[in-house]
Amino acid sequence: MNTMVWLVRREFWENRAIWMIPAVIGGFMILAALFGNIEQLTIPSQFPSRAVGEIFMAAVGVTFFAVMTIYSTWYLLECLYADRKDRSVLFWKSLPISDAMTVISKLATGLIVLPVVYFIAADVTTLIMAFILSVRAGSTVGAVLWQADLWLQLQVLWVYLIVATAVWYLPVAGYLLVVSAWAKRAVMLWLILPPIALLLAEKWFLGTHVIAGQLGERLWGVGKAFNVDPGEGSWVTTAVDNNTIRTPVDVWSFLNVSGFLSSLDTWIGLAVGIALIGCAIQLRMRRAEI
Amino acid sequence: MTALIEARDLTKKYGTHVALDRANFSVQAGRIVGLIGPNGAGKTSALRAILGLTAYEGHLQVLGREPMRQRTELMQDTSFIADVAVLPAWLRVDHAIDFVAGVHPRFRRDRATSLLAKTQITGKRRMRELSKGMKTQVHLALTMAIDAKLMVLDEPTLGLDILARSAFYDALVNDYMDETRTILITTHQVEEVENLLTDVLFINKGRIVLDSSLDDVATRYAAVAVAGDRLDAARAEKPFYERRMLGKVVLYYEQPDLQKLAGLGEVRTPSVADLFVAKLSGGAE
């Protein structure tokens, strides 16, 4: 356990972007809140304050999460390749740390540590922005932007999102690690070419699109962890002029735990992910240097 | 007594290229062994196999373990520098010490810091800011601070100036080496390590051509510098190699009749470097 903590700390030393990118995003958002034009920030009175608060907090969180997804993909693709490229793998392998431990430390950093860091950054940014805007635009705006119960519900959503995406994207992360442990150069090409080759081969020889379908389902199918349309009873509908705004009653109605867990795709993905991570560990054992 | 390293028919192939060809050797505890061979002889492949960094064929046990399958356990008792300057550019000196102290049960932090205190290197600096020589000093300090039974060094002083080299070997012999330790070292600077080695392993084309203690080398091999008029008589004693030097011819013998040789010229024990050249050039098979 102690070794795992050191391994994750090592990732922070090597990849300072882990905390620098969210710091920069948060910094820009706070600067915008400080110096931005708040004249336009008049919330029409008929807007439900709850919906506005939700949209504000969710928008901050989603922005961070979107950037995190891109960085995490790049991180997992690079992590086992970088130290083979600069040959420092020979130093890391001189220490009594198993290859399984090393690979799992990178996986945990990419799938758990990174999202946690980004969501902490999102929370801090939300707090500071809400504070600044309430000082600049008045306490009514502040009361709309900062709603403690909403904030707590969003934390539940973020934790669920981290766990659900970690499970759902485990095979993707596993594949990234395999490429990272395998490639002798051009990780990007190794990432993209094998799936494309499979797609084309299937299309030419069989004329079907099963792989493409499966791939698309894996990349976008995480939606099944959520009730995108939770049903009439779970929405609050507000009429604004001629339009309506619908927001979930609470976070619980938005989570679809049973749907996620009962989907066969979830468990197939988990199994494939574990198998790919096993492959990455084996490759890490055998492919020390480039 | 069982050997610390035991290799039988150790073979390593890269495609059709055979880097190690059924090599047999053993290393006993408490020795300082030089693994010496020309470029491409299989030195690095042998070390990589011993350290569990590469798959191999044949039988290999290091400290009673199979290196490839039990690398993690093996690294509790083994330290190595497989080639210099492999500390990552982004790593800070103090972080490197913290990390190794955190993950290695046999790392002695005080020894690492006192070794580094003798250098110009400060803790907050990153490896990318250090010269090649300084990087090597950091790596050596980290490695020598591990209480290992076996230390493997592959060209440990490459990139160091003469002063730093001699300081390193002094520290290795005086501060580090004792009867509980064993060192396996490869280097091109054979003359530099000759005085500290207890054993030599000559390797050529993937095979071990000599596995001997230096004491045995002294009794088994002799070199005689002979003037031209005695050359035929000297050749009659079946030298395995001869080379011309300053008007004389130096002939190398295995299991010689020393009394006969003494009548031909000046008899001496060949240096490791000379023996290496003689063995590899003189058709040692």
CSV table of N, CA and C in Angstrom, one decimal, chain A residues 18-83:
chain,number,residue,atom,x,y,z
A,18,ILE,N,-0.8,17.3,-14.3
A,18,ILE,CA,-2.0,16.7,-13.5
A,18,ILE,C,-2.7,17.8,-12.7
A,19,TRP,N,-1.9,18.7,-12.1
A,19,TRP,CA,-2.5,19.7,-11.3
A,19,TRP,C,-2.4,21.1,-12.0
A,20,MET,N,-1.5,21.2,-12.9
A,20,MET,CA,-1.4,22.6,-13.6
A,20,MET,C,-2.5,22.9,-14.5
A,21,ILE,N,-3.0,21.9,-15.3
A,21,ILE,CA,-4.1,22.2,-16.2
A,21,ILE,C,-5.3,22.6,-15.5
A,22,PRO,N,-5.8,21.8,-14.4
A,22,PRO,CA,-7.0,22.3,-13.7
A,22,PRO,C,-6.8,23.6,-13.0
A,23,ALA,N,-5.5,23.9,-12.6
A,23,ALA,CA,-5.3,25.2,-12.0
A,23,ALA,C,-5.4,26.3,-13.0
A,24,VAL,N,-5.0,26.1,-14.2
A,24,VAL,CA,-5.1,27.1,-15.2
A,24,VAL,C,-6.6,27.3,-15.6
A,25,ILE,N,-7.3,26.2,-15.8
A,25,ILE,CA,-8.7,26.3,-16.1
A,25,ILE,C,-9.5,27.1,-15.1
A,26,GLY,N,-9.2,26.7,-13.8
A,26,GLY,CA,-9.9,27.4,-12.7
A,26,GLY,C,-9.5,28.8,-12.6
A,27,GLY,N,-8.2,29.1,-12.9
A,27,GLY,CA,-7.7,30.5,-12.9
A,27,GLY,C,-8.4,31.4,-13.9
A,28,PHE,N,-8.6,30.8,-15.1
A,28,PHE,CA,-9.3,31.6,-16.1
A,28,PHE,C,-10.8,31.9,-15.7
A,29,MET,N,-11.4,30.8,-15.2
A,29,MET,CA,-12.8,31.0,-14.8
A,29,MET,C,-12.9,32.1,-13.7
A,30,ILE,N,-12.0,32.0,-12.8
A,30,ILE,CA,-12.1,33.0,-11.7
A,30,ILE,C,-11.8,34.4,-12.2
A,31,LEU,N,-10.8,34.5,-13.1
A,31,LEU,CA,-10.5,35.8,-13.7
A,31,LEU,C,-11.8,36.3,-14.5
A,32,ALA,N,-12.4,35.4,-15.2
A,32,ALA,CA,-13.7,35.8,-15.9
A,32,ALA,C,-14.7,36.3,-14.9
A,33,ALA,N,-14.8,35.7,-13.7
A,33,ALA,CA,-15.8,36.1,-12.7
A,33,ALA,C,-15.4,37.4,-12.1
A,34,LEU,N,-14.1,37.7,-12.0
A,34,LEU,CA,-13.6,38.9,-11.4
A,34,LEU,C,-13.7,40.1,-12.3
A,35,PHE,N,-13.4,39.9,-13.6
A,35,PHE,CA,-13.3,41.1,-14.5
A,35,PHE,C,-14.3,41.0,-15.6
A,36,GLY,N,-15.0,39.9,-15.7
A,36,GLY,CA,-16.0,39.8,-16.8
A,36,GLY,C,-17.1,40.8,-16.7
A,37,ASN,N,-17.8,41.0,-17.8
A,37,ASN,CA,-18.9,41.9,-17.9
A,37,ASN,C,-20.1,41.3,-17.2
A,38,ILE,N,-20.5,41.8,-16.1
A,38,ILE,CA,-21.6,41.2,-15.4
A,38,ILE,C,-23.0,41.9,-15.6
A,39,GLU,N,-22.9,42.9,-16.5
A,39,GLU,CA,-24.2,43.5,-16.9
A,39,GLU,C,-25.2,42.5,-17.4
A,40,GLN,N,-24.6,41.5,-18.2
A,40,GLN,CA,-25.5,40.6,-18.8
A,40,GLN,C,-26.0,39.5,-17.8
A,41,LEU,N,-25.5,39.6,-16.6
A,41,LEU,CA,-25.7,38.6,-15.6
A,41,LEU,C,-27.0,38.8,-14.9
A,42,THR,N,-28.0,39.4,-15.6
A,42,THR,CA,-29.3,39.6,-14.9
A,42,THR,C,-30.1,38.3,-15.2
A,43,ILE,N,-30.5,37.6,-14.1
A,43,ILE,CA,-31.2,36.4,-14.2
A,43,ILE,C,-32.7,36.8,-14.3
A,44,PRO,N,-33.3,36.4,-15.5
A,44,PRO,CA,-34.8,36.7,-15.6
A,44,PRO,C,-35.5,36.1,-14.4
A,45,SER,N,-36.4,36.9,-13.9
A,45,SER,CA,-37.1,36.5,-12.6
A,45,SER,C,-37.9,35.2,-12.7
A,46,GLN,N,-38.3,35.0,-14.0
A,46,GLN,CA,-39.2,33.8,-14.1
A,46,GLN,C,-38.4,32.5,-14.1
A,47,PHE,N,-37.0,32.6,-14.3
A,47,PHE,CA,-36.2,31.4,-14.2
A,47,PHE,C,-36.2,30.9,-12.8
A,48,PRO,N,-36.4,29.6,-12.7
A,48,PRO,CA,-36.3,29.0,-11.3
A,48,PRO,C,-34.8,29.1,-10.8
A,49,SER,N,-34.6,29.6,-9.7
A,49,SER,CA,-33.2,29.8,-9.2
A,49,SER,C,-32.5,28.4,-9.1
A,50,ARG,N,-33.3,27.4,-8.8
A,50,ARG,CA,-32.7,26.1,-8.7
A,50,ARG,C,-32.1,25.6,-10.0
A,51,ALA,N,-32.8,25.9,-11.1
A,51,ALA,CA,-32.3,25.4,-12.4
A,51,ALA,C,-31.0,26.2,-12.7
A,52,VAL,N,-31.0,27.5,-12.5
A,52,VAL,CA,-29.9,28.3,-12.8
A,52,VAL,C,-28.7,27.8,-12.0
A,53,GLY,N,-28.9,27.6,-10.7
A,53,GLY,CA,-27.8,27.1,-9.9
A,53,GLY,C,-27.2,25.8,-10.4
A,54,GLU,N,-28.2,24.9,-10.8
A,54,GLU,CA,-27.8,23.6,-11.3
A,54,GLU,C,-26.9,23.7,-12.5
A,55,ILE,N,-27.4,24.6,-13.4
A,55,ILE,CA,-26.7,24.7,-14.7
A,55,ILE,C,-25.3,25.3,-14.5
A,56,PHE,N,-25.2,26.3,-13.6
A,56,PHE,CA,-23.9,26.9,-13.3
A,56,PHE,C,-23.0,25.9,-12.8
A,57,MET,N,-23.4,25.2,-11.7
A,57,MET,CA,-22.4,24.3,-11.1
A,57,MET,C,-22.1,23.1,-12.0
A,58,ALA,N,-23.1,22.6,-12.7
A,58,ALA,CA,-22.8,21.5,-13.6
A,58,ALA,C,-21.9,21.9,-14.8
A,59,ALA,N,-22.1,23.2,-15.3
A,59,ALA,CA,-21.3,23.6,-16.4
A,59,ALA,C,-19.8,23.7,-16.0
A,60,VAL,N,-19.6,24.2,-14.8
A,60,VAL,CA,-18.2,24.2,-14.3
A,60,VAL,C,-17.6,22.8,-14.2
A,61,GLY,N,-18.4,21.9,-13.6
A,61,GLY,CA,-17.9,20.5,-13.4
A,61,GLY,C,-17.7,19.9,-14.8
A,62,VAL,N,-18.6,20.0,-15.7
A,62,VAL,CA,-18.5,19.4,-17.0
A,62,VAL,C,-17.3,19.9,-17.8
A,63,THR,N,-17.1,21.2,-17.7
A,63,THR,CA,-15.9,21.7,-18.4
A,63,THR,C,-14.6,21.1,-17.9
A,64,PHE,N,-14.5,21.0,-16.6
A,64,PHE,CA,-13.3,20.3,-16.0
A,64,PHE,C,-13.2,18.8,-16.5
A,65,PHE,N,-14.4,18.2,-16.4
A,65,PHE,CA,-14.4,16.8,-16.7
A,65,PHE,C,-14.0,16.5,-18.2
A,66,ALA,N,-14.5,17.4,-19.1
A,66,ALA,CA,-14.2,17.2,-20.5
A,66,ALA,C,-12.7,17.3,-20.7
A,67,VAL,N,-12.1,18.3,-20.1
A,67,VAL,CA,-10.6,18.5,-20.3
A,67,VAL,C,-9.9,17.3,-19.7
A,68,MET,N,-10.4,16.9,-18.5
A,68,MET,CA,-9.8,15.7,-17.8
A,68,MET,C,-9.8,14.5,-18.7
A,69,THR,N,-10.9,14.3,-19.4
A,69,THR,CA,-11.0,13.1,-20.3
A,69,THR,C,-9.9,13.1,-21.3
A,70,ILE,N,-9.7,14.2,-22.0
A,70,ILE,CA,-8.6,14.3,-23.0
A,70,ILE,C,-7.3,14.1,-22.4
A,71,TYR,N,-7.0,14.7,-21.2
A,71,TYR,CA,-5.7,14.6,-20.6
A,71,TYR,C,-5.5,13.1,-20.2
A,72,SER,N,-6.5,12.6,-19.6
A,72,SER,CA,-6.3,11.2,-19.0
A,72,SER,C,-6.0,10.2,-20.2
A,73,THR,N,-6.7,10.4,-21.3
A,73,THR,CA,-6.4,9.5,-22.5
A,73,THR,C,-4.9,9.7,-22.9
A,74,TRP,N,-4.5,10.9,-23.0
A,74,TRP,CA,-3.1,11.1,-23.4
A,74,TRP,C,-2.2,10.5,-22.3
A,75,TYR,N,-2.5,10.7,-21.1
A,75,TYR,CA,-1.6,10.2,-20.0
A,75,TYR,C,-1.5,8.7,-20.0
A,76,LEU,N,-2.6,8.0,-20.2
A,76,LEU,CA,-2.6,6.5,-20.2
A,76,LEU,C,-1.8,6.0,-21.4
A,77,LEU,N,-1.9,6.8,-22.5
A,77,LEU,CA,-1.2,6.4,-23.7
A,77,LEU,C,0.3,6.5,-23.6
A,78,GLU,N,0.7,7.5,-22.8
A,78,GLU,CA,2.1,7.9,-22.8
A,78,GLU,C,2.9,7.2,-21.6
A,79,CYS,N,2.1,6.9,-20.5
A,79,CYS,CA,2.8,6.6,-19.2
A,79,CYS,C,3.8,5.4,-19.3
A,80,LEU,N,3.5,4.3,-20.0
A,80,LEU,CA,4.4,3.2,-20.0
A,80,LEU,C,5.4,3.3,-21.1
A,81,TYR,N,5.2,4.3,-22.0
A,81,TYR,CA,6.1,4.5,-23.2
A,81,TYR,C,7.2,5.5,-22.8
A,82,ALA,N,6.8,6.5,-22.1
A,82,ALA,CA,7.8,7.6,-21.8
A,82,ALA,C,9.1,7.1,-21.1
A,83,ASP,N,8.9,6.2,-20.1
A,83,ASP,CA,10.1,5.8,-19.4
A,83,ASP,C,10.9,4.7,-20.2
